[in-house]
């Protein structure tokens, strides 16, 4: 019996010995960049209790703490209960050193316990919901400052409470000076990237408001989402001084943020490829992506509202977690399929393939999944090369959006020209019909009245003169309405118009024409003729002038029309009154040709200067 008791006691002490023997002491000598995970062991707490420290110490003594498997990595997955780390550190330097023990983690809180003689005491509590100025160590990540004398060795237990994110963290232990030297470079690098993201988003927002283009607004939301995701994952939120904004971002979650950003990529594909036919496959892909976007938005809002009530031990939380993961992959797949379909259909593989590779390999979702340790695509290093790729993606997308916007402007301009041609054709037909009615009906009636007045009342000169003026006016209207510039050269048409107005012997018109008429389109000719006709008619009726000059000059890039008269002129107010004196029609036709109109008028002189750009 005594032999059995002795054997049990021996095995107990051997268990304690081997339990502690599993831990390797991490030897410090000032500055270092070592990975601490080979020196640490961990234990997952099964249930939270007030005596969790005693349970952790007991499990440590029993050898239940495990070492990290290099094949699996640092990610311990989702776990709602606390996880305990154990590490022993020793300062082997000849000098006394201060150190910063930094935990790059999304943990809500970290409690540091130190073994003092035979007892474990809590020496520090690190909280994520504190801004930078409220923290003991002014660092973006949860940091515990410690001091070690020469040859001093300490044993620590770390309680990490991280119930809503994967248990994936990076831990460093080095001097504050070396740490801040490294951090300064990091701040500049990440700060520059976030600054570029926000600046690009702001420019996109302004362009969206000015042009009322939906894609620019979506790109602004995309930039905002990516910036928030970067701030969260790079633990930059504590540097935000505004407590409301700090609290808002601190209550977001990177998983739905990455889903929203990925879904927004889908809609930018529409704009980049231009107007596409909404076929059944594309319609199905659009429904799938819109559904994923809606679920991501609902998940983000729900998480922000109920953050403190959620944890990964709940069925609802796990359902949402894996549902969002599924939606991320669905969104990436449908976006990739859409790019493939449109690239093949519209034969635009030259930018479809690079865009496809960027969407699949480099996107906010892959960055977040890799950072959280869900999928390991690349090793996290600083400065992280991922941001260079993301910046390249943004530049590429911005280039494609700008290129597509330019194409859309050209397409709209062509549609506008086509619409204007149709409008001019309809107006021309209507005017010809009105001209025929004037000539055949009203013209014949006036001529009959003139004949009757001449025969019946030859002594009434005033009546005959009035009827003659009416007959001449109808002839003027007929010529104006029935004329079509494309039937003859513009020069011949303007010269004929000038001769017609000179025949009234009220104003002496002269015409100067110079340049190659072949540079003008039919639309140019039609509008220029109507403008000249309007100005001549305006001069004849209102200017009370005796002389007027029409100059039309054509060079390879610009056509210029200058019309002058020596009439009474009119005030600047009348110039602004677009309804008066036919100026409205002149302005509309100048605007139609993308030209510029300048009117100068005073007593004794009125000048119209019209500059019309010509395409080479």
Coordinates of C-alpha atoms in Angstrom, one line a residue, residues 60 79 96 113 143 184 217 234 290 304 355 386 401 543 571 586:
X60 CA -0.3 24.3 -16.4
X79 CA -13.4 30.1 -29.7
X96 CA 18.7 46.5 -17.3
X113 CA -0.5 37.4 -14.8
X143 CA 0.8 46.5 -25.1
X184 CA 7.0 55.1 -37.3
X217 CA -20.6 57.1 -56.0
X234 CA -4.1 47.2 -38.9
X290 CA -27.2 41.9 -54.8
X304 CA -22.8 47.1 -34.7
X355 CA -9.2 42.7 -64.2
X386 CA -0.6 43.4 -50.2
X401 CA -13.5 53.8 -65.0
X543 CA -31.2 97.7 -85.6
X571 CA -28.7 97.4 -73.8
X586 CA -28.8 82.0 -82.0

